[in-house]
Amino acid sequence: MGPVSEWLCVIRPPRVTFMEDATPEEQEIMRKHFEYLKSLLEVGKLILAGPSLEQPFGIIVLEAESEDEARRLVAADPSVAAGIQTPELHPFRASLLRGREP
């Protein structure tokens, strides 16, 4: 296995009011999004994920062996694949992380 790199993904919903007015279909896709992220956590690809509590966006920090793999992981997210959330992917380094030596 080659060196593992880290990636920060900022995902944004389609509208500012999304958390209050998501349709039943959007809610179901977001449930699948959550399950997908849980599956990435289980296989060691996800470092952390969660939504902002003010402005509507979320962050995902991934471990991937390449940018191509990181892009594939993000594209496979049901909310991204359905066009509900728009991702921005950036190279990232978790320099200080609880449980990890600096």
Coordinates of N, CA and C in Angstrom, one line a residue:
M1 N 0.9 -1.2 0.0 CA 0.0 0.0 0.0 C 0.9 1.2 0.0
G2 N 0.5 2.2 -0.8 CA 1.3 3.5 -0.9 C 1.0 4.4 0.3
P3 N 1.6 5.6 0.2 CA 1.3 6.5 1.3 C -0.2 7.0 1.3
V4 N -0.7 7.1 2.5 CA -2.1 7.5 2.7 C -2.1 9.0 2.8
S5 N -3.0 9.6 2.1 CA -3.2 11.1 2.2 C -4.5 11.4 2.7
E6 N -4.6 12.6 3.2 CA -5.9 13.1 3.8 C -6.5 14.2 2.9
W7 N -7.8 14.2 3.0 CA -8.6 15.1 2.1 C -9.8 15.7 2.9
L8 N -9.9 17.0 2.7 CA -11.1 17.7 3.3 C -12.1 17.9 2.3
C9 N -13.3 17.5 2.5 CA -14.4 17.8 1.6 C -15.4 18.6 2.3
V10 N -15.7 19.8 1.7 CA -16.8 20.6 2.2 C -18.0 20.3 1.3
I11 N -19.1 20.0 1.8 CA -20.3 19.7 1.0 C -21.4 20.7 1.4
R12 N -22.1 21.2 0.4 CA -23.1 22.2 0.6 C -24.4 21.8 0.0
P13 N -25.5 22.0 0.7 CA -26.8 21.6 0.3 C -27.3 22.6 -0.8
P14 N -28.4 22.3 -1.4 CA -28.9 23.1 -2.5 C -29.5 24.4 -2.1
R15 N -29.8 24.6 -0.9 CA -30.4 25.9 -0.4 C -30.2 26.1 1.1
V16 N -30.2 27.3 1.5 CA -29.9 27.7 2.9 C -30.9 27.1 3.8
T17 N -32.2 26.9 3.4 CA -33.2 26.4 4.2 C -33.3 24.8 4.2
F18 N -32.4 24.2 3.6 CA -32.4 22.7 3.4 C -32.7 21.9 4.7
M19 N -32.1 22.3 5.8 CA -32.3 21.6 7.0 C -33.8 21.7 7.5
E20 N -34.5 22.7 7.2 CA -35.9 22.9 7.6 C -36.9 22.4 6.6
D21 N -36.5 22.4 5.3 CA -37.6 22.1 4.3 C -37.2 21.0 3.3
A22 N -36.3 20.1 3.7 CA -36.0 19.0 2.8 C -37.2 18.2 2.5
T23 N -37.4 17.8 1.3 CA -38.5 17.0 0.9 C -38.3 15.6 1.4
P24 N -39.4 14.7 1.4 CA -39.2 13.4 1.9 C -38.1 12.6 1.1
E25 N -38.1 12.9 -0.2 CA -37.1 12.2 -1.1 C -35.7 12.7 -0.7
E26 N -35.5 14.0 -0.4 CA -34.2 14.5 0.0 C -33.8 13.9 1.4
Q27 N -34.8 13.8 2.3 CA -34.5 13.2 3.6 C -34.0 11.8 3.5
E28 N -34.6 11.0 2.6 CA -34.2 9.6 2.4 C -32.8 9.6 1.8
I29 N -32.5 10.4 0.9 CA -31.1 10.4 0.3 C -30.1 10.9 1.4
M30 N -30.5 11.8 2.3 CA -29.6 12.2 3.3 C -29.4 11.1 4.4
R31 N -30.4 10.3 4.6 CA -30.3 9.1 5.4 C -29.2 8.1 4.8
K32 N -29.3 7.9 3.5 CA -28.4 7.1 2.8 C -26.9 7.7 2.8
H33 N -26.9 9.0 2.8 CA -25.6 9.7 2.9 C -25.0 9.4 4.3
F34 N -25.8 9.5 5.3 CA -25.3 9.2 6.7 C -24.8 7.7 6.8
E35 N -25.6 6.8 6.2 CA -25.2 5.4 6.2 C -23.9 5.2 5.4
Y36 N -23.7 5.9 4.3 CA -22.5 5.8 3.5 C -21.3 6.2 4.3
L37 N -21.4 7.4 5.0 CA -20.3 7.9 5.8 C -20.0 6.9 6.9
K38 N -21.0 6.3 7.5 CA -20.8 5.3 8.6 C -20.0 4.1 8.0
S39 N -20.3 3.7 6.8 CA -19.6 2.6 6.2 C -18.1 2.9 5.9
L40 N -17.9 4.2 5.5 CA -16.5 4.7 5.3 C -15.7 4.7 6.7
L41 N -16.4 5.0 7.7 CA -15.8 5.0 9.1 C -15.4 3.5 9.4
E42 N -16.3 2.6 9.1 CA -16.0 1.2 9.5 C -14.9 0.6 8.7
V43 N -14.6 1.1 7.5 CA -13.5 0.5 6.7 C -12.2 1.4 6.9
G44 N -12.2 2.4 7.7 CA -11.0 3.2 8.0 C -10.8 4.3 7.0
K45 N -11.7 4.7 6.2 CA -11.5 5.7 5.2 C -11.9 7.1 5.7
L46 N -12.8 7.1 6.7 CA -13.4 8.4 7.2 C -12.7 8.7 8.6
I47 N -12.1 9.9 8.7 CA -11.6 10.4 9.9 C -12.6 11.1 10.7
L48 N -13.4 12.0 10.1 CA -14.5 12.7 10.8 C -15.5 13.2 9.8
A49 N -16.7 13.5 10.2 CA -17.7 14.1 9.4 C -18.8 14.7 10.3
G50 N -19.4 15.8 9.8 CA -20.5 16.4 10.5 C -20.9 17.7 9.8
P51 N -22.1 18.2 10.2 CA -22.6 19.4 9.7 C -22.3 20.6 10.5
S52 N -22.2 21.7 9.9 CA -22.1 23.0 10.6 C -23.5 23.2 11.3
L53 N -23.5 23.8 12.5 CA -24.7 24.1 13.2 C -25.3 25.5 12.9
E54 N -24.5 26.3 12.1 CA -25.0 27.6 11.7 C -25.3 27.6 10.2
Q55 N -24.3 27.8 9.4 CA -24.6 27.9 8.0 C -24.7 26.5 7.4
P56 N -25.4 26.3 6.4 CA -25.7 24.9 5.8 C -24.5 24.4 5.0
F57 N -23.6 23.7 5.7 CA -22.6 22.9 5.0 C -22.1 21.8 5.9
G58 N -21.4 20.9 5.4 CA -20.8 19.8 6.2 C -19.4 19.6 5.8
I59 N -18.7 18.9 6.7 CA -17.3 18.6 6.3 C -17.1 17.1 6.5
I60 N -16.2 16.6 5.6 CA -15.8 15.2 5.7 C -14.3 15.2 5.5
V61 N -13.6 14.5 6.4 CA -12.2 14.3 6.3 C -11.9 12.9 6.0
L62 N -11.3 12.6 4.9 CA -11.1 11.2 4.4 C -9.6 10.9 4.4
E63 N -9.3 9.6 4.5 CA -8.0 9.1 4.1 C -8.1 8.3 2.8
A64 N -7.3 8.6 1.9 CA -7.3 8.0 0.6 C -5.9 7.9 0.1
E65 N -5.6 6.9 -0.7 CA -4.2 6.7 -1.2 C -3.9 7.6 -2.4
S66 N -4.9 8.3 -2.9 CA -4.7 9.2 -4.1 C -5.8 10.1 -4.2
E67 N -5.6 11.2 -4.9 CA -6.7 12.1 -5.2 C -7.8 11.4 -6.0
D68 N -7.5 10.6 -6.9 CA -8.5 9.8 -7.6 C -9.4 9.0 -6.7
E69 N -8.8 8.3 -5.7 CA -9.6 7.6 -4.8 C -10.5 8.5 -4.0
A70 N -9.9 9.6 -3.5 CA -10.7 10.6 -2.7 C -11.9 11.1 -3.5
R71 N -11.7 11.4 -4.8 CA -12.8 11.8 -5.7 C -13.8 10.8 -5.9
R72 N -13.4 9.5 -6.0 CA -14.3 8.4 -6.2 C -15.2 8.2 -4.9
L73 N -14.5 8.3 -3.7 CA -15.3 8.2 -2.5 C -16.3 9.3 -2.3
V74 N -16.0 10.5 -2.7 CA -16.9 11.6 -2.6 C -18.0 11.5 -3.6
A75 N -17.7 11.1 -4.8 CA -18.7 10.9 -5.9 C -19.7 9.8 -5.6
A76 N -19.2 8.8 -4.8 CA -20.1 7.7 -4.4 C -21.1 8.0 -3.3
D77 N -20.9 9.1 -2.7 CA -21.8 9.6 -1.6 C -23.2 9.8 -2.2
P78 N -24.2 9.1 -1.7 CA -25.5 9.2 -2.3 C -26.0 10.7 -2.4
S79 N -25.7 11.5 -1.5 CA -26.2 12.9 -1.6 C -25.5 13.7 -2.7
V80 N -24.2 13.3 -3.0 CA -23.5 13.9 -4.1 C -23.9 13.3 -5.4
A81 N -24.1 12.0 -5.5 CA -24.5 11.3 -6.7 C -25.9 11.8 -7.1
A82 N -26.7 12.1 -6.2 CA -28.1 12.6 -6.5 C -28.2 14.0 -6.8
G83 N -27.0 14.7 -6.7 CA -27.0 16.2 -6.9 C -27.6 17.0 -5.8
I84 N -27.8 16.4 -4.7 CA -28.4 17.2 -3.5 C -27.3 18.1 -2.9
Q85 N -26.1 17.5 -2.7 CA -25.0 18.3 -2.1 C -23.9 18.4 -3.1
T86 N -23.3 19.6 -3.1 CA -22.2 19.9 -4.0 C -20.9 19.9 -3.2
P87 N -19.9 19.0 -3.6 CA -18.7 18.9 -2.9 C -17.5 19.8 -3.4
E88 N -16.7 20.2 -2.5 CA -15.4 20.8 -2.8 C -14.3 20.0 -2.1
L89 N -13.4 19.4 -2.8 CA -12.4 18.6 -2.3 C -11.0 19.3 -2.2
H90 N -10.3 19.2 -1.1 CA -9.1 19.9 -0.9 C -8.1 18.9 -0.2
P91 N -6.8 19.0 -0.6 CA -5.8 18.2 0.1 C -5.7 18.8 1.5
F92 N -5.4 17.9 2.5 CA -5.6 18.3 3.9 C -4.5 17.5 4.7
R93 N -4.1 18.1 5.8 CA -3.3 17.3 6.7 C -3.8 17.5 8.1
A94 N -4.2 16.5 8.8 CA -4.6 16.5 10.2 C -3.4 16.5 11.0
S95 N -2.8 17.7 11.2 CA -1.5 17.8 11.9 C -1.6 17.5 13.4
L96 N -2.7 17.9 14.0 CA -2.9 17.6 15.4 C -4.3 16.9 15.5
L97 N -4.2 15.7 16.0 CA -5.4 14.9 16.1 C -5.3 14.1 17.4
R98 N -6.4 14.2 18.2 CA -6.4 13.4 19.5 C -6.1 12.0 19.2
G99 N -5.2 11.4 19.9 CA -4.9 10.0 19.8 C -3.8 9.8 18.7
R100 N -3.3 10.8 18.1 CA -2.3 10.7 17.1 C -1.1 11.5 17.6
E101 N 0.1 10.9 17.5 CA 1.3 11.7 17.9 C 1.6 12.8 16.9
P102 N 1.9 14.0 17.4 CA 2.2 15.1 16.4 C 3.5 14.9 15.7

